[in-house]
Short mmCIF file of C-alpha atoms in Angstrom, two decimals:
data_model
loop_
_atom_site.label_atom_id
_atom_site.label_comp_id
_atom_site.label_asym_id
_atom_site.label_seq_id
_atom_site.Cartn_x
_atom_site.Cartn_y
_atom_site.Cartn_z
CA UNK X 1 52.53 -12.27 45.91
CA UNK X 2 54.02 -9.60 44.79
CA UNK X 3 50.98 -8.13 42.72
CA UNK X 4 49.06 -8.58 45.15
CA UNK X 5 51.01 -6.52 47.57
CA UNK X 6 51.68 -3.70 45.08
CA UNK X 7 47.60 -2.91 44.05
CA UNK X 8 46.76 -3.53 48.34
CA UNK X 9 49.44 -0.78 48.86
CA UNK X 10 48.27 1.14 45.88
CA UNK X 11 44.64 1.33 47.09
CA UNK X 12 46.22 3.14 50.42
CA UNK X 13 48.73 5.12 48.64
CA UNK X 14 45.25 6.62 46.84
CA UNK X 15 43.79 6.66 50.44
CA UNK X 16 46.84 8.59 51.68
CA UNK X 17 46.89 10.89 48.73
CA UNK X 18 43.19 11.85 49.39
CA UNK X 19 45.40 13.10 53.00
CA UNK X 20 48.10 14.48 51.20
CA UNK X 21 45.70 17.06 49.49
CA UNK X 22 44.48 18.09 52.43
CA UNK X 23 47.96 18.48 54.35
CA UNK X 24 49.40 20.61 51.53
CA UNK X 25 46.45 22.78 51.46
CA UNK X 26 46.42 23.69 55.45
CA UNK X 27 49.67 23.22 56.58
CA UNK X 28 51.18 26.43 54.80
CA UNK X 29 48.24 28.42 56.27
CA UNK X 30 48.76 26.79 60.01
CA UNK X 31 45.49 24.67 59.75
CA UNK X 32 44.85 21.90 61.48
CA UNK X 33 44.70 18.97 59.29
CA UNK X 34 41.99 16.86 60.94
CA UNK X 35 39.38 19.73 61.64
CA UNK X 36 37.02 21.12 60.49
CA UNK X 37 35.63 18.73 57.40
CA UNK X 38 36.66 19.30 53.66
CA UNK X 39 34.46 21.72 52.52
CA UNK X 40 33.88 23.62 48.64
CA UNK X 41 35.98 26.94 48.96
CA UNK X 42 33.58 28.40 46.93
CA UNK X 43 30.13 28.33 48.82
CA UNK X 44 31.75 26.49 52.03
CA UNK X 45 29.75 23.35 51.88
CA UNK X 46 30.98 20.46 53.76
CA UNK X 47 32.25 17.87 50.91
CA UNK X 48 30.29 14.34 50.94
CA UNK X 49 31.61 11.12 52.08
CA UNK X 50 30.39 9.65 48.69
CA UNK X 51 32.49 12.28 47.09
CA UNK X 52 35.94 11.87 48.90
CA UNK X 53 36.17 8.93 47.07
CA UNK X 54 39.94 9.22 45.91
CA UNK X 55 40.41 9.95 41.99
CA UNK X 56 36.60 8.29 41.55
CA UNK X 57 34.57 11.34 43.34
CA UNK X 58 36.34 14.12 41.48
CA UNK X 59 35.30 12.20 38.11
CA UNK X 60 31.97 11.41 39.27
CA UNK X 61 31.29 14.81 40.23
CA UNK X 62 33.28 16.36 36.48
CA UNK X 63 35.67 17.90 38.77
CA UNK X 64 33.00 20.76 40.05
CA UNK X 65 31.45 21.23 43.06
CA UNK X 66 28.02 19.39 43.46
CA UNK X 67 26.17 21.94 45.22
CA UNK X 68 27.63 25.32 43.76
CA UNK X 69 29.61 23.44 40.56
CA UNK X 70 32.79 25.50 41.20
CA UNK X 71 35.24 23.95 39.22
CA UNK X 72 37.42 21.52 41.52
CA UNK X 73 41.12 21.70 40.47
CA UNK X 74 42.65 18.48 38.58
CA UNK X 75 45.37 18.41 40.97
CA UNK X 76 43.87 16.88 43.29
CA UNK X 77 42.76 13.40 41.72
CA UNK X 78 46.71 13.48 40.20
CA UNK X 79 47.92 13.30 43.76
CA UNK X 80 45.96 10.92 44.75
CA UNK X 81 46.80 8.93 41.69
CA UNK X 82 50.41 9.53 41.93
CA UNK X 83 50.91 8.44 45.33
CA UNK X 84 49.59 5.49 44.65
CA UNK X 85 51.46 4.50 41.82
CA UNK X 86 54.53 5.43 43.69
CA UNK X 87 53.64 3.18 46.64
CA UNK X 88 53.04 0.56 43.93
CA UNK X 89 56.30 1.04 42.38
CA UNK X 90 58.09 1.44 46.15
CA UNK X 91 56.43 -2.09 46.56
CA UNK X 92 57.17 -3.63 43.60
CA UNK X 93 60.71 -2.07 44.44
CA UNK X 94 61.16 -3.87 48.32
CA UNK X 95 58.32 -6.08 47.90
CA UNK X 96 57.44 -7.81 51.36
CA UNK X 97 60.84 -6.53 53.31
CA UNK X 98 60.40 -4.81 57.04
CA UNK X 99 61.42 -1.37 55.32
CA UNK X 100 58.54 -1.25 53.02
CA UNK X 101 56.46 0.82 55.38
CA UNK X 102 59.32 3.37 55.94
CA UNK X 103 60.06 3.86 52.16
CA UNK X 104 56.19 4.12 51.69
CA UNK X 105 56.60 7.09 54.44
CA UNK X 106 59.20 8.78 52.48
CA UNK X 107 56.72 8.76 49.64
CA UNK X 108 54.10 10.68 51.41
CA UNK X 109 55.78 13.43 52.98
CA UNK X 110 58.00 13.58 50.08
CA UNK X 111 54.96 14.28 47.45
CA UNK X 112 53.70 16.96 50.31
CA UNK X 113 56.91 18.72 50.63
CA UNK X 114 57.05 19.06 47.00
CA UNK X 115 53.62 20.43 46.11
CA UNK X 116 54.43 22.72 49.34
CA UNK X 117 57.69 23.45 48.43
CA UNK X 118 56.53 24.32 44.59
CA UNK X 119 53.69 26.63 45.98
CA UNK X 120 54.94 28.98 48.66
CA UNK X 121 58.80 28.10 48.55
CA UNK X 122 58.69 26.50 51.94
CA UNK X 123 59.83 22.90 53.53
CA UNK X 124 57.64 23.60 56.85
CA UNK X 125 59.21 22.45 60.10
CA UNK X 126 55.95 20.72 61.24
CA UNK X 127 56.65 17.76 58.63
CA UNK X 128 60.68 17.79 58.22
CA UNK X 129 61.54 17.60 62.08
CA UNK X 130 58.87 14.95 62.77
CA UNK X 131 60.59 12.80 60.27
CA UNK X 132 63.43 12.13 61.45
CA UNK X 133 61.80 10.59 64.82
CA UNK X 134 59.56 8.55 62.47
CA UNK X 135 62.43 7.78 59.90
CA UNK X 136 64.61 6.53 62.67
CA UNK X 137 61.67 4.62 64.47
CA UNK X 138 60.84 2.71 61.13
CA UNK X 139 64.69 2.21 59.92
CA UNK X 140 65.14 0.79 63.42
CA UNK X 141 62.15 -1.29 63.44
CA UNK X 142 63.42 -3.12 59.94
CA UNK X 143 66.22 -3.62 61.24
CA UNK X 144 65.18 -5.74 64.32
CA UNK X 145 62.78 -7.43 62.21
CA UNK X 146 65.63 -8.91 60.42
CA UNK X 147 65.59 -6.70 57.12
CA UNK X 148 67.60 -7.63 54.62
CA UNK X 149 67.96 -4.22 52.58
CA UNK X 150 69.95 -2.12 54.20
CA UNK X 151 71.65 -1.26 57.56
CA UNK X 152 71.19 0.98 60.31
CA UNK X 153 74.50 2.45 61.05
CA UNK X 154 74.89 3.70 57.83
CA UNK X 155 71.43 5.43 57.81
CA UNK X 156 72.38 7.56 60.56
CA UNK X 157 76.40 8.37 59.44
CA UNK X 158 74.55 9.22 55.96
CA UNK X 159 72.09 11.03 57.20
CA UNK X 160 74.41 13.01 59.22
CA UNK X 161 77.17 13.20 56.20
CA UNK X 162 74.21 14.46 53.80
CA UNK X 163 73.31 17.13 56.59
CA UNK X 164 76.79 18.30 56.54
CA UNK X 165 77.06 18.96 53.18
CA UNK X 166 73.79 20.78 52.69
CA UNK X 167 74.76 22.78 55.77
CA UNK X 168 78.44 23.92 54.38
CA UNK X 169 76.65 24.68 51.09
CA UNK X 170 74.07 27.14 52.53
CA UNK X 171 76.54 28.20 54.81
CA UNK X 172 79.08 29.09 52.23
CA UNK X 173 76.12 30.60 50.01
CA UNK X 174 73.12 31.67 51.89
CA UNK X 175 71.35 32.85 48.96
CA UNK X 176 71.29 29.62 47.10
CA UNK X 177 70.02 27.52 49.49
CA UNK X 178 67.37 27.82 52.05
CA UNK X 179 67.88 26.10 55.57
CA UNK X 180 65.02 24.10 54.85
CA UNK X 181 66.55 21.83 52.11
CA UNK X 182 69.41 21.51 54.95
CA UNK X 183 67.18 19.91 57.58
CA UNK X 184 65.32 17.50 55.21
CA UNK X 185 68.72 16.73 53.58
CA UNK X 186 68.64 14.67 57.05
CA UNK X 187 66.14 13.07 56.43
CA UNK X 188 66.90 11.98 53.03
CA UNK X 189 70.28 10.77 53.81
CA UNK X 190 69.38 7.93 56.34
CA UNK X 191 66.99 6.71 53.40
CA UNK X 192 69.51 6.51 50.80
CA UNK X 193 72.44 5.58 53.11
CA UNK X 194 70.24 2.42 54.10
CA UNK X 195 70.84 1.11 51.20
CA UNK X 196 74.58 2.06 50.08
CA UNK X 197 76.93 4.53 49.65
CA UNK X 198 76.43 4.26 46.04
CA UNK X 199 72.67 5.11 46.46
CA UNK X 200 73.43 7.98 48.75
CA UNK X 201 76.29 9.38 46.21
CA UNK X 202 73.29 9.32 44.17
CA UNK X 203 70.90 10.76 46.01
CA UNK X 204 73.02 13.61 46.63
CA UNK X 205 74.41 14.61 43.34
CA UNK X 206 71.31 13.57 41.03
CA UNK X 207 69.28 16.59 43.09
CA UNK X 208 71.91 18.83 41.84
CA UNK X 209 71.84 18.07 38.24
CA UNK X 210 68.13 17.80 38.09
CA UNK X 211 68.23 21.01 39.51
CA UNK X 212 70.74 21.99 37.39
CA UNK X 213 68.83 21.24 34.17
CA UNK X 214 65.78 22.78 35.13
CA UNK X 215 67.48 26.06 35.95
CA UNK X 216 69.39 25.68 32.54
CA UNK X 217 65.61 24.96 30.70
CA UNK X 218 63.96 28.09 31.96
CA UNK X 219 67.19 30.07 30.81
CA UNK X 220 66.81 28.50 27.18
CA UNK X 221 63.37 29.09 27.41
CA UNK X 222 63.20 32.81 28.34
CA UNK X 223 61.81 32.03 31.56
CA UNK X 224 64.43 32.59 34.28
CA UNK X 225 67.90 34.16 35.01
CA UNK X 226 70.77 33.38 36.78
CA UNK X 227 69.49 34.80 39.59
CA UNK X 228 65.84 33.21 39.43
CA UNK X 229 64.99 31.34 42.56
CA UNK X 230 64.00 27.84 42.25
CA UNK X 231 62.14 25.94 44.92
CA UNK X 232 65.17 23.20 45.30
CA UNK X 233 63.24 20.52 47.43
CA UNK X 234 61.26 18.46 44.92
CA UNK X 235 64.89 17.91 43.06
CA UNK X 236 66.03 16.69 46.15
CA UNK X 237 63.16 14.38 46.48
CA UNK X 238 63.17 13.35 43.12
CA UNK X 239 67.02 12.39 42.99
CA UNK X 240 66.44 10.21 45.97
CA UNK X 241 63.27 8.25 44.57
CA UNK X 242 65.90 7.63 41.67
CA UNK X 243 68.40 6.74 43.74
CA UNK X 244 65.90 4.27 45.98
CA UNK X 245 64.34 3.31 43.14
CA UNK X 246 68.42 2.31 41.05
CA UNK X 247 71.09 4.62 42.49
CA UNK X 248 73.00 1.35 44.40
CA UNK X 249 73.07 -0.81 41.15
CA UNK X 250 74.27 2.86 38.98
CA UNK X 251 76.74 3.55 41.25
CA UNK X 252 78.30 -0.02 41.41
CA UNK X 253 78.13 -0.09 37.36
CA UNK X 254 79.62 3.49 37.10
CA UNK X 255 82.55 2.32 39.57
CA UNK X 256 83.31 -0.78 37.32
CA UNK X 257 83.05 1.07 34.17
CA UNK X 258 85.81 3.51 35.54
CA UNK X 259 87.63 1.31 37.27
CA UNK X 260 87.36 -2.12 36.63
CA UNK X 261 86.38 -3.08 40.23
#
């Protein structure tokens, strides 16, 4: 059962992907995401049903352009791959449980913050504020369908406690932090409160240290200073998917290591 329901949500996480591209492409420019058509940036052409296909069209087509052969970049079959292995893994994770869908919503806007985040050092408003209406909407759904995973009450103190800490931090230092990663911080705390304190402990610190070690890899490697900025929201997102994905279980085995409880 649960196979099944990891490749059914796989197929639409490569559906959704196929989105994704588009979103991350036109949201930074104000675009509207539904209209007009795809089309070739190089000669304008609308792009082909046939060749929308997620992952399959771009290697049908050799990743050019089939009327001008404009090379068509890689990244887009790789997102629409990776979001649907991460749906996969988010069912495999929750398997048939009422939060599925709002842990599978996480995923998407989380892989089109990043890729936005990583090209114009922006978290835009349009997708973070939205998200909390739909987080709490789907959070509160599972949890009148009976879900089993997590509770409500703590989504919303962690998403506020998360908030709070984001907002000292940027408050404190301005220049380290945009107000950006404050507002999704939000968002990210009602996920990983759901499901513990441990898991939102986490959440919270693991975006830190990933951060941490990236900033201390481009120093090693010649490519950054102190004072290099670093877009800071896909480290948030990634120390969350950890912490969905095992943070509850770490934290519960860290506490008994240290203290025997």
């Amino acid at each position: 059962m649960t196979a099944l329901l990891a490749v059914f949500v796989a197929l639409v996480g490569l559906m959704i992907g196929s989105f994704l591209n588009v979103v991350v492409w036109r949201v930074p420019r104000g675009e509207s995401v539904v209209s007009p058509p795809s089309a070739c940036p190089g000669c304008g052409n609308p792009v082909r049903p046939r060749d929308n296909l997620p992952v399959l069209g771009w290697v049908l087509l050799r990743g050019r352009c089939r009327d001008c052969a404009a090379p068509i970049s890689a990244r887009y079959p790789l997102v629409e791959a990776g979001t649907g292995v991460l749906f996969a893994v988010l069912a495999v994770r929750f398997g048939a449980d009422a939060v599925l869908p709002a842990y599978l919503y996480l995923a998407a806007v989380g892989v089109a913050l990043a890729l936005i985040d990583l090209d114009v050092r922006r978290l835009p408003d349009v997708i973070v504020l939205p998200s909390y209406v739909v987080t709490a909407a789907l959070l509160g759904l599972a949890s009148l369908l009976g879900s089993d995973s997590g509770e409500l009450l703590r989504a919303g103190l962690g998403a506020a406690a998360m908030y709070a800490v984001y907002f000292a931090l940027a408050f404190a230092y301005p220049a380290g932090m945009g107000f950006g990663d404050v507002k999704l911080a939000g968002v990210l705390g009602a996920y990983t409160a759901w499901l513990g304190w441990g898991a939102w402990a986490v959440g919270l610190f693991s975006g830190f240290l990933l951060g941490g070690l990236w900033g201390i890899g481009l120093v090693l490697a010649g490519r950054g200073g102190r004072k290099s900025k670093v877009p800071f929201g896909p480290f948030m997102l990634l120390g969350v998917l950890l912490a969905v994905l095992g943070g509850q279980g770490l934290a519960d085995g860290y506490l008994e290591l240290t203290t025997g409880t």
